[in-house]
PDB file of C-alpha atoms in Angstrom:
ATOM      1  CA  MET D   2       0.000   0.000   0.000  1.00 70.00           C
ATOM      2  CA  CYS D   3       2.808   2.432   0.896  1.00 70.00           C
ATOM      3  CA  GLN D   4       4.438   1.828  -2.472  1.00 77.00           C
ATOM      4  CA  TYR D   5       1.114   2.391  -4.238  1.00 85.00           C
ATOM      5  CA  VAL D   6       0.694   5.723  -2.447  1.00 78.00           C
ATOM      6  CA  GLU D   7       4.239   6.769  -3.337  1.00 75.00           C
ATOM      7  CA  ASP D   8       3.811   5.735  -6.971  1.00 78.00           C
ATOM      8  CA  HIS D   9       0.642   7.814  -7.231  1.00 83.00           C
ATOM      9  CA  SER D  10       1.956  10.843  -5.353  1.00 79.00           C
ATOM     10  CA  CYS D  11       5.528  11.498  -6.438  1.00 79.00           C
ATOM     11  CA  ARG D  12       6.824  13.100  -9.624  1.00 87.00           C
ATOM     12  CA  PHE D  13      10.573  13.201  -9.189  1.00 88.00           C
ATOM     13  CA  HIS D  14      13.311  14.871 -11.188  1.00 92.00           C
ATOM     14  CA  PRO D  15      15.818  12.264 -12.497  1.00 94.00           C
ATOM     15  CA  ALA D  16      18.449  13.673 -10.128  1.00 95.00           C
ATOM     16  CA  GLN D  17      16.111  13.050  -7.193  1.00 92.00           C
ATOM     17  CA  VAL D  18      15.654   9.425  -8.217  1.00 91.00           C
ATOM     18  CA  LYS D  19      19.421   8.966  -8.430  1.00 93.00           C
ATOM     19  CA  LEU D  20      20.047  10.609  -5.055  1.00 92.00           C
ATOM     20  CA  ILE D  21      17.354   8.524  -3.345  1.00 88.00           C
ATOM     21  CA  GLN D  22      18.929   5.397  -4.828  1.00 89.00           C
ATOM     22  CA  ALA D  23      22.404   6.476  -3.699  1.00 88.00           C
ATOM     23  CA  THR D  24      21.119   7.238  -0.206  1.00 83.00           C
ATOM     24  CA  ASN D  25      19.414   3.850   0.042  1.00 78.00           C
ATOM     25  CA  GLN D  26      22.855   2.264  -0.436  1.00 80.00           C
ATOM     26  CA  HIS D  27      24.217   4.150   2.588  1.00 75.00           C
ATOM     27  CA  ALA D  28      24.558   2.418   5.957  1.00 65.00           C
ATOM     28  CA  ALA D  29      22.540   5.216   7.563  1.00 67.00           C
ATOM     29  CA  SER D  30      19.822   5.271   4.896  1.00 59.00           C
ATOM     30  CA  ARG D  31      17.087   5.087   7.556  1.00 66.00           C
ATOM     31  CA  MET D  32      17.824   8.775   8.239  1.00 65.00           C
ATOM     32  CA  MET D  33      16.389   9.740   4.853  1.00 66.00           C
ATOM     33  CA  GLY D  34      12.890  11.180   4.942  1.00 68.00           C
ATOM     34  CA  ASP D  35      10.055   9.388   3.220  1.00 79.00           C
ATOM     35  CA  PRO D  36       9.955  10.233  -0.521  1.00 82.00           C
ATOM     36  CA  SER D  37       6.293  11.246  -0.208  1.00 86.00           C
ATOM     37  CA  GLN D  38       7.395  13.947   2.219  1.00 89.00           C
ATOM     38  CA  HIS D  39       9.729  15.327  -0.436  1.00 90.00           C
ATOM     39  CA  GLN D  40       6.752  15.714  -2.752  1.00 92.00           C
ATOM     40  CA  LEU D  41       4.707  17.264   0.057  1.00 94.00           C
ATOM     41  CA  MET D  42       7.464  19.833   0.703  1.00 93.00           C
ATOM     42  CA  GLN D  43       7.618  20.739  -2.967  1.00 95.00           C
ATOM     43  CA  ASN D  44       3.849  21.122  -3.151  1.00 96.00           C
ATOM     44  CA  MET D  45       3.768  23.357  -0.056  1.00 97.00           C
ATOM     45  CA  CYS D  46       6.616  25.534  -1.336  1.00 97.00           C
ATOM     46  CA  ARG D  47       4.901  25.974  -4.688  1.00 96.00           C
ATOM     47  CA  LEU D  48       1.557  26.654  -3.029  1.00 96.00           C
ATOM     48  CA  ILE D  49       2.895  29.607  -1.036  1.00 97.00           C
ATOM     49  CA  ARG D  50       5.337  30.661  -3.779  1.00 97.00           C
ATOM     50  CA  ALA D  51       8.265  30.259  -1.415  1.00 98.00           C
ATOM     51  CA  LYS D  52      11.526  32.003  -2.294  1.00 98.00           C
ATOM     52  CA  LYS D  53      13.452  31.979   0.991  1.00 98.00           C
ATOM     53  CA  THR D  54      13.644  28.670   2.829  1.00 98.00           C
ATOM     54  CA  LEU D  55      15.400  26.605   5.503  1.00 98.00           C
ATOM     55  CA  ASP D  56      16.400  22.935   5.628  1.00 98.00           C
ATOM     56  CA  ILE D  57      17.457  21.929   9.140  1.00 97.00           C
ATOM     57  CA  GLY D  58      19.135  18.530   8.956  1.00 95.00           C
ATOM     58  CA  VAL D  59      20.406  17.899   5.427  1.00 93.00           C
ATOM     59  CA  PHE D  60      21.831  14.345   5.638  1.00 90.00           C
ATOM     60  CA  THR D  61      22.575  13.389   1.987  1.00 91.00           C
ATOM     61  CA  GLY D  62      20.635  16.323   0.581  1.00 91.00           C
ATOM     62  CA  CYS D  63      17.370  14.735  -0.574  1.00 92.00           C
ATOM     63  CA  SER D  64      15.223  17.264   1.261  1.00 93.00           C
ATOM     64  CA  ALA D  65      17.405  20.160   0.125  1.00 95.00           C
ATOM     65  CA  LEU D  66      17.125  19.016  -3.470  1.00 96.00           C
ATOM     66  CA  ALA D  67      13.355  18.679  -3.213  1.00 95.00           C
ATOM     67  CA  ILE D  68      12.947  22.173  -1.782  1.00 97.00           C
ATOM     68  CA  ALA D  69      15.386  23.799  -4.195  1.00 97.00           C
ATOM     69  CA  LEU D  70      13.594  22.298  -7.197  1.00 97.00           C
ATOM     70  CA  ALA D  71      10.365  23.977  -6.046  1.00 97.00           C
ATOM     71  CA  LEU D  72      11.937  27.436  -5.780  1.00 98.00           C
ATOM     72  CA  PRO D  73      12.132  30.046  -8.540  1.00 97.00           C
ATOM     73  CA  SER D  74      15.482  30.710 -10.187  1.00 95.00           C
ATOM     74  CA  ASP D  75      16.267  33.453  -7.669  1.00 96.00           C
ATOM     75  CA  GLY D  76      15.087  31.405  -4.678  1.00 98.00           C
ATOM     76  CA  LYS D  77      17.371  30.579  -1.777  1.00 98.00           C
ATOM     77  CA  LEU D  78      17.657  27.624   0.588  1.00 98.00           C
ATOM     78  CA  ILE D  79      19.840  27.819   3.673  1.00 98.00           C
ATOM     79  CA  ALA D  80      20.765  24.218   4.450  1.00 98.00           C
ATOM     80  CA  CYS D  81      21.977  23.478   7.990  1.00 97.00           C
ATOM     81  CA  ASP D  82      24.062  20.461   8.929  1.00 96.00           C
ATOM     82  CA  VAL D  83      27.271  19.506  10.737  1.00 95.00           C
ATOM     83  CA  ASN D  84      28.399  16.523   8.654  1.00 91.00           C
ATOM     84  CA  ASP D  85      29.953  17.358   5.298  1.00 91.00           C
ATOM     85  CA  ASP D  86      30.613  13.673   4.557  1.00 90.00           C
ATOM     86  CA  PHE D  87      26.883  12.992   4.332  1.00 90.00           C
ATOM     87  CA  VAL D  88      26.127  16.212   2.461  1.00 92.00           C
ATOM     88  CA  SER D  89      28.857  15.530  -0.096  1.00 92.00           C
ATOM     89  CA  ILE D  90      26.830  12.575  -1.357  1.00 92.00           C
ATOM     90  CA  GLY D  91      24.097  14.917  -2.537  1.00 93.00           C
ATOM     91  CA  LYS D  92      26.132  17.801  -3.939  1.00 96.00           C
ATOM     92  CA  PRO D  93      26.677  16.243  -7.419  1.00 96.00           C
ATOM     93  CA  TYR D  94      22.927  15.677  -7.737  1.00 96.00           C
ATOM     94  CA  TRP D  95      22.175  19.277  -6.736  1.00 97.00           C
ATOM     95  CA  LYS D  96      24.424  20.329  -9.597  1.00 97.00           C
ATOM     96  CA  GLU D  97      22.910  17.807 -12.006  1.00 97.00           C
ATOM     97  CA  ALA D  98      19.455  19.195 -11.256  1.00 96.00           C
ATOM     98  CA  GLY D  99      20.707  22.735 -11.846  1.00 97.00           C
ATOM     99  CA  VAL D 100      19.812  23.991  -8.360  1.00 97.00           C
ATOM    100  CA  ASP D 101      23.192  24.076  -6.604  1.00 96.00           C
ATOM    101  CA  HIS D 102      23.279  27.880  -6.935  1.00 97.00           C
ATOM    102  CA  LYS D 103      20.105  28.103  -4.810  1.00 98.00           C
ATOM    103  CA  ILE D 104      21.550  26.104  -1.889  1.00 98.00           C
ATOM    104  CA  ASP D 105      23.605  27.902   0.739  1.00 97.00           C
ATOM    105  CA  LEU D 106      25.121  25.137   2.884  1.00 97.00           C
ATOM    106  CA  ARG D 107      26.007  26.171   6.440  1.00 97.00           C
ATOM    107  CA  LEU D 108      28.188  23.574   8.191  1.00 97.00           C
ATOM    108  CA  ALA D 109      27.647  24.491  11.834  1.00 97.00           C
ATOM    109  CA  PRO D 110      25.207  23.647  14.620  1.00 97.00           C
ATOM    110  CA  ALA D 111      21.800  24.711  13.338  1.00 97.00           C
ATOM    111  CA  THR D 112      20.990  26.727  16.439  1.00 98.00           C
ATOM    112  CA  GLU D 113      24.045  28.880  15.734  1.00 98.00           C
ATOM    113  CA  THR D 114      23.129  29.358  12.081  1.00 98.00           C
ATOM    114  CA  LEU D 115      19.503  30.224  12.846  1.00 98.00           C
ATOM    115  CA  GLN D 116      20.399  32.591  15.665  1.00 98.00           C
ATOM    116  CA  LYS D 117      22.899  34.334  13.402  1.00 98.00           C
ATOM    117  CA  LEU D 118      20.160  34.900  10.834  1.00 98.00           C
ATOM    118  CA  ILE D 119      17.989  36.423  13.550  1.00 98.00           C
ATOM    119  CA  ASP D 120      20.857  38.619  14.735  1.00 98.00           C
ATOM    120  CA  GLU D 121      21.309  39.806  11.157  1.00 98.00           C
ATOM    121  CA  GLY D 122      17.736  41.096  11.154  1.00 98.00           C
ATOM    122  CA  GLN D 123      16.195  38.322   9.028  1.00 98.00           C
ATOM    123  CA  SER D 124      13.328  37.494  11.381  1.00 98.00           C
ATOM    124  CA  GLY D 125       9.986  37.269   9.592  1.00 98.00           C
ATOM    125  CA  THR D 126      11.530  36.947   6.131  1.00 98.00           C
ATOM    126  CA  PHE D 127      11.527  33.189   5.449  1.00 98.00           C
ATOM    127  CA  ASP D 128       8.647  31.414   3.737  1.00 98.00           C
ATOM    128  CA  PHE D 129       9.276  27.779   4.629  1.00 98.00           C
ATOM    129  CA  ALA D 130      11.324  25.557   6.937  1.00 98.00           C
ATOM    130  CA  PHE D 131      11.839  21.799   7.137  1.00 98.00           C
ATOM    131  CA  ILE D 132      13.062  20.277  10.411  1.00 97.00           C
ATOM    132  CA  ASP D 133      14.574  16.785  10.402  1.00 95.00           C
ATOM    133  CA  ALA D 134      17.652  16.810  12.622  1.00 94.00           C
ATOM    134  CA  ASP D 135      18.700  15.673  16.103  1.00 94.00           C
ATOM    135  CA  LYS D 136      15.544  15.273  18.148  1.00 94.00           C
ATOM    136  CA  ALA D 137      16.958  16.865  21.300  1.00 95.00           C
ATOM    137  CA  GLY D 138      17.223  20.109  19.345  1.00 96.00           C
ATOM    138  CA  TYR D 139      13.700  20.042  17.922  1.00 97.00           C
ATOM    139  CA  ASP D 140      12.219  22.590  20.334  1.00 97.00           C
ATOM    140  CA  SER D 141      15.036  25.077  19.692  1.00 98.00           C
ATOM    141  CA  TYR D 142      14.800  24.584  15.930  1.00 98.00           C
ATOM    142  CA  TYR D 143      11.051  25.124  16.085  1.00 98.00           C
ATOM    143  CA  GLU D 144      11.289  28.335  18.098  1.00 98.00           C
ATOM    144  CA  LEU D 145      14.100  29.818  16.003  1.00 98.00           C
ATOM    145  CA  SER D 146      12.391  28.852  12.740  1.00 98.00           C
ATOM    146  CA  LEU D 147       9.136  30.387  13.920  1.00 98.00           C
ATOM    147  CA  LYS D 148      10.936  33.684  14.561  1.00 98.00           C
ATOM    148  CA  LEU D 149      12.473  33.588  11.094  1.00 98.00           C
ATOM    149  CA  LEU D 150       9.201  32.674   9.375  1.00 98.00           C
ATOM    150  CA  ARG D 151       6.924  35.318   7.891  1.00 98.00           C
ATOM    151  CA  PRO D 152       3.228  35.341   8.823  1.00 97.00           C
ATOM    152  CA  GLY D 153       1.571  32.680   6.662  1.00 97.00           C
ATOM    153  CA  GLY D 154       4.809  30.718   6.360  1.00 98.00           C
ATOM    154  CA  ILE D 155       4.991  26.955   6.845  1.00 98.00           C
ATOM    155  CA  ILE D 156       7.188  24.648   8.921  1.00 98.00           C
ATOM    156  CA  ILE D 157       7.194  20.895   8.281  1.00 97.00           C
ATOM    157  CA  ILE D 158       8.560  18.765  11.127  1.00 97.00           C
ATOM    158  CA  ASP D 159       9.540  15.143  10.442  1.00 95.00           C
ATOM    159  CA  ASN D 160       9.446  12.025  12.670  1.00 94.00           C
ATOM    160  CA  VAL D 161       6.631  13.259  14.902  1.00 96.00           C
ATOM    161  CA  ILE D 162       5.210   9.728  15.281  1.00 94.00           C
ATOM    162  CA  TRP D 163       8.665   8.206  15.900  1.00 92.00           C
ATOM    163  CA  SER D 164       7.630   4.660  14.972  1.00 88.00           C
ATOM    164  CA  GLY D 165       4.764   4.869  17.450  1.00 89.00           C
ATOM    165  CA  SER D 166       7.014   5.461  20.462  1.00 92.00           C
ATOM    166  CA  ILE D 167       5.332   8.761  21.305  1.00 90.00           C
ATOM    167  CA  ILE D 168       2.143   7.008  22.503  1.00 92.00           C
ATOM    168  CA  ASP D 169       3.938   4.447  24.670  1.00 92.00           C
ATOM    169  CA  SER D 170       4.362   5.992  28.126  1.00 91.00           C
ATOM    170  CA  LYS D 171       6.931   3.343  29.054  1.00 92.00           C
ATOM    171  CA  ILE D 172       9.337   4.760  26.453  1.00 94.00           C
ATOM    172  CA  GLN D 173      11.151   7.677  28.036  1.00 94.00           C
ATOM    173  CA  ASP D 174      14.434   7.999  26.098  1.00 94.00           C
ATOM    174  CA  ALA D 175      15.614  11.532  25.380  1.00 95.00           C
ATOM    175  CA  ASP D 176      14.620  11.559  21.696  1.00 95.00           C
ATOM    176  CA  THR D 177      11.112  10.272  22.298  1.00 95.00           C
ATOM    177  CA  VAL D 178      10.556  12.679  25.191  1.00 96.00           C
ATOM    178  CA  ALA D 179      11.744  15.610  23.043  1.00 96.00           C
ATOM    179  CA  ILE D 180       9.390  14.746  20.173  1.00 96.00           C
ATOM    180  CA  ARG D 181       6.463  14.075  22.502  1.00 96.00           C
ATOM    181  CA  SER D 182       7.043  17.396  24.266  1.00 97.00           C
ATOM    182  CA  LEU D 183       7.132  19.379  21.019  1.00 98.00           C
ATOM    183  CA  ASN D 184       4.013  17.632  19.722  1.00 97.00           C
ATOM    184  CA  ASP D 185       2.162  18.645  22.892  1.00 97.00           C
ATOM    185  CA  LYS D 186       3.526  22.182  22.697  1.00 98.00           C
ATOM    186  CA  ILE D 187       2.450  22.740  19.095  1.00 98.00           C
ATOM    187  CA  GLN D 188      -1.034  21.418  19.793  1.00 97.00           C
ATOM    188  CA  LYS D 189      -1.470  24.244  22.338  1.00 97.00           C
ATOM    189  CA  ASP D 190       0.536  26.940  20.545  1.00 98.00           C
ATOM    190  CA  ASP D 191      -1.750  29.885  19.769  1.00 97.00           C
ATOM    191  CA  ARG D 192       0.864  31.382  17.430  1.00 97.00           C
ATOM    192  CA  VAL D 193       0.155  28.730  14.818  1.00 98.00           C
ATOM    193  CA  ASP D 194      -2.308  26.318  13.274  1.00 98.00           C
ATOM    194  CA  ALA D 195      -1.075  22.780  12.722  1.00 98.00           C
ATOM    195  CA  VAL D 196      -1.987  19.361  11.398  1.00 97.00           C
ATOM    196  CA  MET D 197      -0.169  16.091  12.023  1.00 96.00           C
ATOM    197  CA  LEU D 198      -0.063  13.700   9.066  1.00 95.00           C
ATOM    198  CA  THR D 199       0.776   9.996   8.956  1.00 91.00           C
ATOM    199  CA  VAL D 200       3.092  10.423   5.969  1.00 88.00           C
ATOM    200  CA  GLY D 201       6.307   8.467   6.471  1.00 84.00           C
ATOM    201  CA  ASP D 202       7.213   8.495  10.168  1.00 88.00           C
ATOM    202  CA  GLY D 203       4.703  11.264  10.732  1.00 92.00           C
ATOM    203  CA  CYS D 204       5.081  14.927   9.917  1.00 95.00           C
ATOM    204  CA  THR D 205       3.452  18.037  11.300  1.00 97.00           C
ATOM    205  CA  LEU D 206       2.567  20.980   9.079  1.00 98.00           C
ATOM    206  CA  VAL D 207       2.727  24.224  11.075  1.00 98.00           C
ATOM    207  CA  PHE D 208       1.197  27.415   9.665  1.00 98.00           C
ATOM    208  CA  LYS D 209       2.291  30.664  11.304  1.00 98.00           C
ATOM    209  CA  HIS D 210      -0.603  32.982  12.027  1.00 95.00           C
ATOM    210  CA  HIS D 211      -0.981  36.250  10.142  1.00 87.00           C
ATOM    211  CA  GLU D 212      -0.466  39.134  12.540  1.00 72.00           C
TER     212      GLU D 212
END
C-alpha cells in the first residue's frame, strides 16, 4: 500500500531518483525522509510561492534538493548540517538538477546558524522551513524557525510519530521525550495552526498565524 501511495503521489526529477537510490545504499539510509514527504514539501513551497527557505538537517541532501527544485530561479535555501561527509553525497545531484546555486550550505550547529540569521535582522523573512535533525534540538529549531518565518509561512517537522514510540508511556528515552514534548507544545501553541499527518514516520505541518 505504501508503495502504491508513493507511486501515485511522487513526480521526481531524475536527479532526485538517483540521489534517493544512492542514499538507500548508505549504511545510515534510515535517516532519509520518506519520498512522499519530499513531494509534500515541494507542493507546499509551490503553493505559497516560497523564495526563501530553511532545511534543518540535510543528511545526503534529498530534502534540500526537493525544496530547491520547487523554488524560482532566484530562490534561496539555507541548508543546515554539521556533517559534510553525508552532504557531499548529494552535492553532485544538486548540480545535475541545476539547483546548486540556490543552496547555501552552512556547516555548523543549526541553532548557531539560525540565531545568526535572527541577529542579522532576518526574522519574519523566510517562507518555509523543514526540520529533520537531532531530536533533542527540535524545540530550539522550532522556536528559532518560527521567529524567522513570515506570517503565513509553513514549517514541516519530520518524525513526529517516531515509529509509534510517542504514545507508549513506558518509552522515556531523550529523543522520544523531546518529540512528545514538542508535539504537545504545538497542539497548544496559539501562534500557529497545525496538522499532524501519517506520511512516512509522521510529519506536522505548522502554519504561522498572520499578525
